[in-house]
Coordinates of C-alpha atoms and ligand atoms in Angstrom, one line a residue:
M1 CA 12.6 -27.4 -44.1
L2 CA 14.7 -28.4 -47.1
F3 CA 18.4 -28.5 -46.2
S4 CA 19.2 -27.3 -49.8
K5 CA 17.5 -24.0 -48.8
F6 CA 18.6 -23.9 -45.2
F7 CA 21.5 -21.6 -44.2
A8 CA 23.7 -23.9 -42.1
P9 CA 27.3 -23.4 -43.3
T10 CA 28.8 -26.6 -41.8
S11 CA 32.6 -27.3 -41.9
K12 CA 34.8 -30.3 -41.5
E13 CA 37.8 -28.2 -40.4
D14 CA 38.4 -27.8 -36.7
P15 CA 38.6 -24.0 -36.1
A16 CA 42.1 -23.1 -34.9
D17 CA 41.1 -20.4 -32.3
A18 CA 38.4 -22.3 -30.4
A19 CA 39.6 -23.6 -27.1
I20 CA 36.6 -25.4 -25.9
I21 CA 34.4 -28.0 -27.5
S22 CA 31.1 -26.0 -27.6
H23 CA 32.9 -23.1 -29.4
K24 CA 34.4 -25.6 -31.9
L25 CA 31.1 -27.3 -32.5
M26 CA 29.1 -24.1 -32.8
L27 CA 31.5 -22.8 -35.5
R28 CA 31.6 -26.2 -37.3
S29 CA 27.9 -26.6 -37.3
G30 CA 27.3 -23.2 -38.7
M31 CA 25.5 -21.8 -35.7
I32 CA 27.5 -18.6 -35.1
S33 CA 29.7 -16.2 -37.1
Q34 CA 32.1 -13.9 -35.2
T35 CA 32.1 -10.3 -36.2
A36 CA 34.3 -8.8 -33.5
S37 CA 35.9 -10.0 -30.2
G38 CA 33.0 -11.4 -28.1
I39 CA 30.4 -10.4 -30.7
Y40 CA 28.6 -13.0 -32.8
C41 CA 25.9 -13.3 -35.5
W42 CA 23.5 -16.1 -34.7
L43 CA 22.6 -18.2 -37.7
P44 CA 19.5 -20.3 -38.3
V45 CA 20.4 -23.5 -36.4
A46 CA 21.3 -21.4 -33.3
V47 CA 18.2 -19.2 -33.7
R48 CA 16.0 -22.3 -33.5
V49 CA 17.8 -23.5 -30.4
I50 CA 17.5 -20.0 -28.8
E51 CA 13.8 -20.0 -29.5
K52 CA 13.3 -23.4 -27.9
I53 CA 15.2 -22.3 -24.8
S54 CA 13.3 -19.0 -24.7
K55 CA 9.9 -20.8 -24.9
I56 CA 10.7 -23.0 -21.9
I57 CA 11.9 -20.0 -20.0
C58 CA 8.8 -17.9 -20.8
E59 CA 6.4 -20.8 -19.9
E60 CA 8.1 -21.2 -16.5
Q61 CA 8.2 -17.4 -15.9
D62 CA 4.6 -17.0 -16.8
K63 CA 3.6 -19.8 -14.4
I64 CA 4.9 -17.7 -11.5
G65 CA 3.2 -14.6 -12.6
G66 CA 5.9 -13.0 -14.7
N67 CA 4.9 -10.4 -17.3
R68 CA 7.0 -10.4 -20.4
V69 CA 8.1 -6.9 -21.7
Y70 CA 10.9 -5.5 -23.8
F71 CA 12.9 -3.0 -22.0
T72 CA 15.4 -1.2 -24.2
T73 CA 19.0 -2.0 -25.2
I74 CA 19.9 1.7 -25.3
Q75 CA 19.3 3.5 -22.0
S76 CA 19.7 7.1 -21.0
A77 CA 22.5 7.6 -18.4
D78 CA 20.1 9.7 -16.3
L79 CA 18.5 6.6 -14.7
W80 CA 21.9 5.2 -13.8
I81 CA 23.1 8.6 -12.3
E82 CA 19.9 8.5 -10.2
S83 CA 20.7 5.0 -8.8
G84 CA 24.3 5.9 -8.3
R85 CA 25.6 3.1 -10.6
Y86 CA 26.7 5.2 -13.6
D87 CA 30.2 5.8 -12.4
A88 CA 30.5 2.7 -10.3
Y89 CA 29.8 0.3 -13.2
G90 CA 33.2 1.2 -14.7
K91 CA 34.7 0.1 -18.0
E92 CA 32.3 -2.8 -18.6
M93 CA 29.6 -0.3 -19.6
L94 CA 29.5 0.7 -23.2
R95 CA 28.9 4.4 -23.1
I96 CA 27.4 6.2 -26.1
K97 CA 26.7 9.8 -27.1
D98 CA 23.8 10.8 -29.3
R99 CA 24.0 13.6 -31.9
K100 CA 23.0 16.2 -29.3
G101 CA 25.8 15.1 -26.9
G102 CA 23.3 13.3 -24.6
N103 CA 24.8 10.4 -22.5
F104 CA 23.4 6.9 -23.3
L105 CA 24.6 3.4 -22.7
Y106 CA 24.0 -0.1 -24.1
S107 CA 22.2 -2.1 -21.3
P108 CA 24.5 -4.4 -19.3
T109 CA 21.4 -5.0 -17.1
N110 CA 18.1 -3.2 -16.5
E111 CA 17.4 -2.8 -12.7
E112 CA 17.1 1.0 -13.1
Q113 CA 14.8 0.8 -16.1
A114 CA 12.5 -1.8 -14.5
T115 CA 12.3 0.4 -11.4
D116 CA 11.5 3.4 -13.6
V117 CA 8.7 1.6 -15.5
F118 CA 7.3 0.3 -12.2
R119 CA 7.2 3.7 -10.5
K120 CA 5.4 5.4 -13.3
Y121 CA 2.4 3.0 -13.1
V122 CA 2.2 1.3 -9.7
K123 CA 1.1 3.6 -6.9
S124 CA -0.7 1.3 -4.5
Y125 CA 0.1 -1.9 -2.5
R126 CA -2.7 -3.5 -4.6
G127 CA -0.3 -3.6 -7.5
L128 CA 2.1 -5.9 -5.7
P129 CA 3.7 -8.3 -6.1
T130 CA 4.8 -7.5 -9.7
I131 CA 7.3 -9.4 -11.8
L132 CA 8.5 -7.9 -15.1
Y133 CA 10.8 -9.9 -17.4
Q134 CA 12.3 -9.8 -20.8
I135 CA 14.6 -11.8 -23.1
H136 CA 16.9 -9.2 -24.6
W137 CA 20.4 -8.4 -25.7
K138 CA 23.0 -7.0 -23.3
F139 CA 26.4 -5.6 -23.7
R140 CA 29.3 -5.8 -21.2
D141 CA 32.7 -4.8 -22.4
E142 CA 34.4 -7.8 -20.7
I143 CA 38.1 -7.6 -20.3
R144 CA 38.6 -11.1 -21.6
P145 CA 35.8 -12.3 -23.8
R146 CA 36.4 -16.0 -24.4
F147 CA 35.1 -19.4 -25.2
G148 CA 32.9 -18.1 -28.0
V149 CA 29.5 -17.1 -26.8
M150 CA 30.2 -18.5 -23.3
R151 CA 31.7 -15.2 -22.2
G152 CA 30.7 -12.8 -24.9
R153 CA 30.5 -9.0 -24.9
E154 CA 27.1 -9.0 -26.6
F155 CA 24.9 -11.7 -25.2
L156 CA 21.2 -12.7 -24.7
M157 CA 19.8 -12.7 -21.2
K158 CA 16.5 -13.4 -19.6
D159 CA 16.2 -10.8 -16.9
A160 CA 13.4 -10.5 -14.4
Y161 CA 12.7 -7.9 -11.8
S162 CA 10.4 -8.3 -8.8
F163 CA 8.6 -5.8 -6.5
D164 CA 7.1 -6.8 -3.2
I165 CA 5.5 -4.9 -0.3
D166 CA 7.7 -6.3 2.5
F167 CA 10.6 -8.7 3.2
E168 CA 8.3 -11.8 3.8
S169 CA 6.6 -11.4 0.5
A170 CA 9.9 -10.7 -1.3
K171 CA 11.4 -13.8 0.2
K172 CA 8.5 -15.9 -1.1
T173 CA 9.0 -14.4 -4.6
Y174 CA 12.7 -15.2 -4.4
E175 CA 11.9 -18.8 -3.5
K176 CA 9.3 -19.1 -6.3
V177 CA 11.8 -17.8 -8.9
F178 CA 14.4 -20.2 -7.4
K179 CA 12.2 -23.2 -7.9
S180 CA 11.1 -22.1 -11.3
Y181 CA 14.7 -21.9 -12.4
V182 CA 15.3 -25.5 -11.2
Q183 CA 12.3 -26.6 -13.4
T184 CA 13.5 -24.4 -16.3
F185 CA 17.0 -26.0 -16.4
K186 CA 15.6 -29.5 -15.8
R187 CA 13.3 -29.2 -18.8
M188 CA 16.3 -28.5 -20.9
G189 CA 17.9 -31.8 -19.9
L190 CA 20.3 -30.2 -17.4
I191 CA 21.1 -30.8 -13.8
P192 CA 21.2 -27.4 -12.1
I193 CA 23.5 -26.9 -9.1
P194 CA 22.4 -23.8 -7.1
V195 CA 25.3 -22.3 -5.1
Q196 CA 25.3 -19.5 -2.6
A197 CA 26.8 -16.4 -4.2
D198 CA 28.1 -12.9 -3.8
S199 CA 25.9 -10.3 -5.3
G200 CA 28.7 -8.1 -6.9
A201 CA 27.7 -5.2 -9.0
I202 CA 24.0 -5.9 -8.7
G203 CA 24.2 -5.4 -4.9
G204 CA 22.2 -6.9 -2.0
N205 CA 22.2 -9.6 0.5
M206 CA 20.7 -12.9 -0.8
S207 CA 22.0 -14.5 -3.9
H208 CA 22.4 -17.8 -5.7
E209 CA 24.1 -18.8 -8.9
F210 CA 22.8 -21.7 -10.9
H211 CA 25.6 -23.8 -12.4
I212 CA 25.7 -26.9 -14.6
L213 CA 28.6 -29.3 -14.3
A214 CA 31.1 -29.3 -17.1
D215 CA 34.9 -29.8 -17.1
T216 CA 35.3 -26.5 -19.1
G217 CA 33.4 -24.4 -16.5
E218 CA 35.1 -21.3 -15.3
S219 CA 34.1 -21.8 -11.6
T220 CA 35.1 -24.5 -9.2
L221 CA 32.2 -25.8 -7.1
Y222 CA 32.3 -27.4 -3.7
Y223 CA 29.1 -29.2 -2.9
D224 CA 27.5 -31.8 -0.8
K225 CA 27.0 -35.1 -2.7
K226 CA 23.3 -35.1 -1.5
L227 CA 22.7 -32.2 -3.9
L228 CA 22.7 -34.4 -7.0
S229 CA 19.6 -36.3 -5.7
A230 CA 18.0 -33.4 -3.7
S231 CA 14.3 -32.4 -4.1
D232 CA 13.6 -28.9 -5.4
D233 CA 12.9 -27.8 -1.9
E234 CA 16.1 -29.3 -0.5
L235 CA 18.2 -27.6 -3.2
M236 CA 17.7 -24.2 -1.5
T237 CA 19.3 -25.3 1.7
T238 CA 21.8 -28.0 0.6
F239 CA 25.4 -26.8 0.8
A240 CA 27.2 -25.6 -2.3
V241 CA 29.6 -22.7 -2.9
S242 CA 32.0 -21.7 -5.6
D243 CA 35.7 -21.2 -5.1
E244 CA 35.5 -17.5 -4.0
K245 CA 33.4 -18.5 -1.0
Y246 CA 34.9 -21.9 -0.1
D247 CA 36.9 -22.2 3.1
S248 CA 38.1 -25.7 3.8
Q249 CA 38.6 -24.9 7.5
K250 CA 35.0 -23.8 7.9
S251 CA 33.3 -26.2 5.6
I252 CA 30.3 -28.0 7.0
I253 CA 30.6 -30.9 4.6
S254 CA 32.5 -34.0 5.6
K255 CA 35.3 -35.2 3.4
E256 CA 33.3 -38.2 2.3
E257 CA 30.4 -36.1 1.2
L258 CA 32.3 -33.3 -0.5
M259 CA 32.3 -33.1 -4.3
I260 CA 34.5 -30.7 -6.2
S261 CA 33.6 -30.1 -9.9
K262 CA 33.9 -27.4 -12.5
G263 CA 30.7 -25.5 -13.3
I264 CA 29.2 -23.1 -15.9
E265 CA 27.1 -20.3 -14.4
V266 CA 23.9 -20.3 -16.4
G267 CA 21.7 -18.3 -14.0
H268 CA 22.0 -15.8 -11.1
V269 CA 19.3 -14.6 -8.7
F270 CA 19.5 -11.7 -6.3
Y271 CA 17.4 -10.2 -3.5
F272 CA 18.5 -6.6 -2.8
G273 CA 15.7 -5.1 -0.7
T274 CA 15.1 -1.4 -1.2
K275 CA 18.5 -0.5 -2.8
Y276 CA 17.0 0.8 -6.0
S277 CA 13.5 1.7 -4.9
K278 CA 15.0 4.1 -2.2
A279 CA 17.7 5.5 -4.5
M280 CA 15.1 6.2 -7.2
N281 CA 12.4 7.4 -4.8
T282 CA 10.0 4.6 -5.9
F283 CA 7.2 4.0 -3.4
V284 CA 3.6 2.7 -3.2
L285 CA 1.0 3.6 -0.6
D286 CA 0.1 0.8 1.8
E287 CA -3.4 0.0 3.3
K288 CA -3.0 2.9 5.7
G289 CA -1.9 5.4 3.1
K290 CA 1.7 5.2 4.3
K291 CA 4.7 5.4 1.8
V292 CA 6.5 2.0 1.4
F293 CA 9.6 1.4 -0.7
P294 CA 9.1 -1.9 -2.5
E295 CA 11.5 -4.8 -1.8
M296 CA 13.1 -5.9 -5.0
G297 CA 15.0 -8.8 -6.6
S298 CA 16.5 -9.5 -10.0
Y299 CA 16.9 -12.8 -11.7
G300 CA 19.0 -13.6 -14.7
I301 CA 19.4 -16.6 -17.1
G302 CA 22.2 -16.5 -19.7
V303 CA 20.2 -17.6 -22.7
S304 CA 23.0 -17.4 -25.3
R305 CA 25.5 -18.9 -22.8
L306 CA 23.0 -21.8 -22.2
V307 CA 23.3 -22.8 -25.9
A308 CA 27.0 -23.4 -25.4
A309 CA 26.6 -24.9 -21.9
I310 CA 24.1 -27.5 -23.2
I311 CA 26.6 -28.5 -25.9
E312 CA 29.4 -28.8 -23.3
S313 CA 27.2 -31.2 -21.4
S314 CA 25.8 -33.1 -24.4
H315 CA 28.2 -34.0 -27.2
D316 CA 30.5 -36.8 -28.5
D317 CA 33.5 -36.9 -30.8
R318 CA 31.2 -36.6 -33.9
G319 CA 29.3 -33.6 -32.8
I320 CA 26.4 -32.1 -30.8
I321 CA 23.7 -34.3 -29.2
W322 CA 20.7 -32.0 -28.6
P323 CA 18.3 -32.8 -25.7
E324 CA 14.9 -33.2 -27.5
A325 CA 13.4 -30.2 -25.7
V326 CA 15.9 -27.7 -27.2
S327 CA 16.8 -29.3 -30.5
P328 CA 16.7 -27.1 -33.6
F329 CA 14.6 -29.8 -35.3
D330 CA 12.9 -33.0 -34.0
V331 CA 14.1 -35.2 -36.8
V332 CA 16.3 -35.1 -39.9
I333 CA 15.6 -37.2 -43.0
L334 CA 18.7 -38.2 -44.9
N335 CA 18.1 -39.1 -48.5
L336 CA 21.4 -40.8 -49.4
H337 CA 20.6 -41.3 -53.1
L338 CA 19.0 -38.3 -54.7
K339 CA 19.2 -39.9 -58.2
N340 CA 17.2 -42.9 -57.1
S341 CA 13.5 -42.3 -57.6
K342 CA 12.4 -44.8 -55.0
C343 CA 14.6 -43.1 -52.3
C344 CA 13.2 -39.7 -53.3
S345 CA 9.5 -40.8 -53.2
V346 CA 10.0 -42.5 -49.8
A347 CA 11.8 -39.5 -48.4
L348 CA 9.2 -37.1 -49.6
K349 CA 6.4 -39.3 -48.4
I350 CA 7.8 -39.4 -44.9
Y351 CA 8.7 -35.7 -45.0
E352 CA 5.2 -34.6 -46.0
A353 CA 3.5 -37.0 -43.6
I354 CA 5.4 -36.0 -40.4
S355 CA 5.9 -32.3 -41.0
F356 CA 2.3 -31.7 -39.7
K357 CA 3.4 -32.9 -36.2
K358 CA 7.2 -32.5 -36.1
E359 CA 9.9 -30.0 -37.0
V360 CA 11.6 -31.8 -39.8
L361 CA 14.8 -31.1 -41.7
Y362 CA 15.0 -32.9 -45.0
D363 CA 18.6 -33.3 -46.3
D364 CA 18.0 -33.1 -50.0
R365 CA 21.5 -31.7 -50.8
D366 CA 23.5 -33.2 -53.6
I367 CA 26.6 -34.2 -51.6
T368 CA 28.3 -37.5 -50.7
V369 CA 26.8 -40.0 -48.4
G370 CA 29.7 -39.6 -46.0
E371 CA 29.2 -35.8 -45.9
K372 CA 25.5 -36.2 -45.3
L373 CA 25.9 -38.6 -42.4
A374 CA 28.8 -36.6 -40.9
D375 CA 26.7 -33.3 -41.0
A376 CA 23.7 -35.0 -39.4
D377 CA 25.9 -36.2 -36.5
L378 CA 27.6 -32.8 -36.2
I379 CA 24.3 -30.8 -36.1
G380 CA 23.0 -33.3 -33.5
I381 CA 19.3 -33.6 -34.2
P382 CA 18.1 -36.4 -31.9
W383 CA 16.5 -38.6 -34.6
Q384 CA 17.8 -39.4 -38.1
I385 CA 15.7 -41.2 -40.7
I386 CA 18.2 -42.7 -43.2
I387 CA 17.0 -43.6 -46.6
G388 CA 19.4 -45.6 -48.7
Q389 CA 19.0 -47.5 -52.0
K390 CA 19.5 -51.1 -50.7
K391 CA 17.2 -50.7 -47.7
V392 CA 14.5 -49.1 -49.7
D393 CA 14.6 -52.0 -52.2
N394 CA 14.0 -54.3 -49.1
G395 CA 11.1 -52.1 -48.1
V396 CA 12.7 -50.5 -45.1
V397 CA 14.4 -47.3 -43.9
E398 CA 16.7 -46.8 -40.9
L399 CA 15.8 -44.9 -37.8
K400 CA 18.9 -43.8 -35.9
N401 CA 19.1 -42.5 -32.3
R402 CA 21.8 -39.8 -32.3
K403 CA 22.6 -40.2 -28.6
T404 CA 22.9 -44.0 -28.4
G405 CA 23.9 -44.6 -32.1
E406 CA 21.3 -47.4 -32.2
I407 CA 19.8 -48.0 -35.6
I408 CA 16.5 -49.8 -36.2
E409 CA 15.2 -50.9 -39.6
M410 CA 11.5 -50.5 -40.2
S411 CA 8.9 -49.8 -42.9
S412 CA 8.4 -46.1 -43.9
D413 CA 4.7 -46.4 -42.6
K414 CA 5.9 -47.6 -39.2
V415 CA 8.4 -44.6 -39.0
I416 CA 5.6 -42.2 -39.9
D417 CA 3.3 -43.8 -37.3
G418 CA 6.0 -43.4 -34.7
F419 CA 6.4 -39.7 -35.3
L420 CA 2.7 -38.9 -35.6
K421 CA 2.0 -40.4 -32.1
Ligands
P5A1 C1 20.1 -10.6 -12.9 C2 19.2 -10.2 -14.0 C3 22.4 -9.9 -13.6 O1 22.8 -9.2 -14.5 N1 20.5 -8.4 -13.4 C4 19.4 -8.7 -14.2 C5 21.1 -9.5 -12.8 N2 23.0 -11.0 -13.2 S1 24.4 -11.6 -13.9 O2 24.8 -12.7 -13.0 O3 25.3 -10.6 -14.0 O4 24.0 -12.1 -15.3 C6 23.0 -13.1 -15.4 C7 23.4 -14.3 -16.3 O5 23.8 -13.8 -17.5 C8 24.9 -14.6 -18.1 N3 26.0 -13.8 -18.4 C9 26.7 -13.9 -19.6 N4 26.6 -14.7 -20.7 C10 27.4 -14.6 -21.7 N5 28.4 -13.7 -21.7 C11 28.6 -12.9 -20.7 N6 29.6 -12.0 -20.7 C12 27.8 -12.9 -19.5 N7 27.7 -12.3 -18.4 C13 26.6 -12.8 -17.7 C14 25.3 -15.6 -17.0 O6 24.6 -16.9 -17.2 C15 24.7 -15.0 -15.7 O7 24.3 -15.9 -14.8

């Protein structure tokens, strides 16, 4: 990708109305553009990150038997009247009328619709367990949208819905999803902290939130120090709660072991039994031909929130530092002297050679050296290949690690070899 043709409107100015660093950096690096309170357009750098995050999520969901679908963003109110949530959901639901006066809404979540799709097609215990998931836009008319896309009104979520024949099987599914979430977040370079949670508007009786630690998090977490080194299995039982649930009198963690940190909720899983299957008369026939209401769960990951959360946990005073797994590009080539034919031929040679294997951004813009270096640090691609006149005359280019700042000089052939490995 040539930067001269790439739509990444970066800016030096610190935006006045951004309170947290991820919001500032997303605006400055040209990732998002606000169109109304809590509603953002997503520009190419951000789209590439969302796609990396989504790919990891899908791979992990598919591993546990998830089936990817697209439910709809616009739903008929009828399903929500049937489940009893239409009135209960309150003002967070964006309600819409069509030209015939029919009641519709923009999906804040899709439990009802998932149940409706399931009941139309699955009639026997043989069709269970079933997991349906999607990555799709949601709308919640939050009272206080804030911190950019962290708490938006329109946001992207991965939402999954599971159907099992009985409690034992549903519990296994819940545990499988729980562990796959731990893997999902770890693959993005994050340390997930699962905390026992209330199930709120979704309803039910078993629920965990997944947080990542960041000073700007909206929740305060109380957790056992052991959690930071726990195995995936231990994570399910190691003690952690958020502020609403913490009671210092009843805490089972000793003072020495207790950690208190701010966290950002990037995922939330729920088991809620037959709440929706009963309300929506959704059943299958078991081996003996008896009607059984499936036991259900739902599982969310805040995909758009994750983009901001990753930035909160990985940046410095010059800009974003993308973990390699979610970076918009693998490497950026900075041609510092466009008018120097040697710099141009070396840059092009490297660009053409490594583009087969890597996602490469080639900064061929006619701007100052300072601007080019600053933009590369701001956008935060993990590797920079810096091509300057003096170095090229000496037969070398510079390879910079964005995270450590370390710069190594080497021949262009050696750089190419490194990226083709
Ligand atoms: C689980 C999947 C649900 O909606 N129904 C389907 C269940 N859970 S949840 O906790 O309400 O949301 C799941 C995750 O979505 C993110 N999220 C948000 N992201 C940005 N802006 C918002 N306003 C917002 N609200 C929720 C969170 O990461 C949450 O864990």
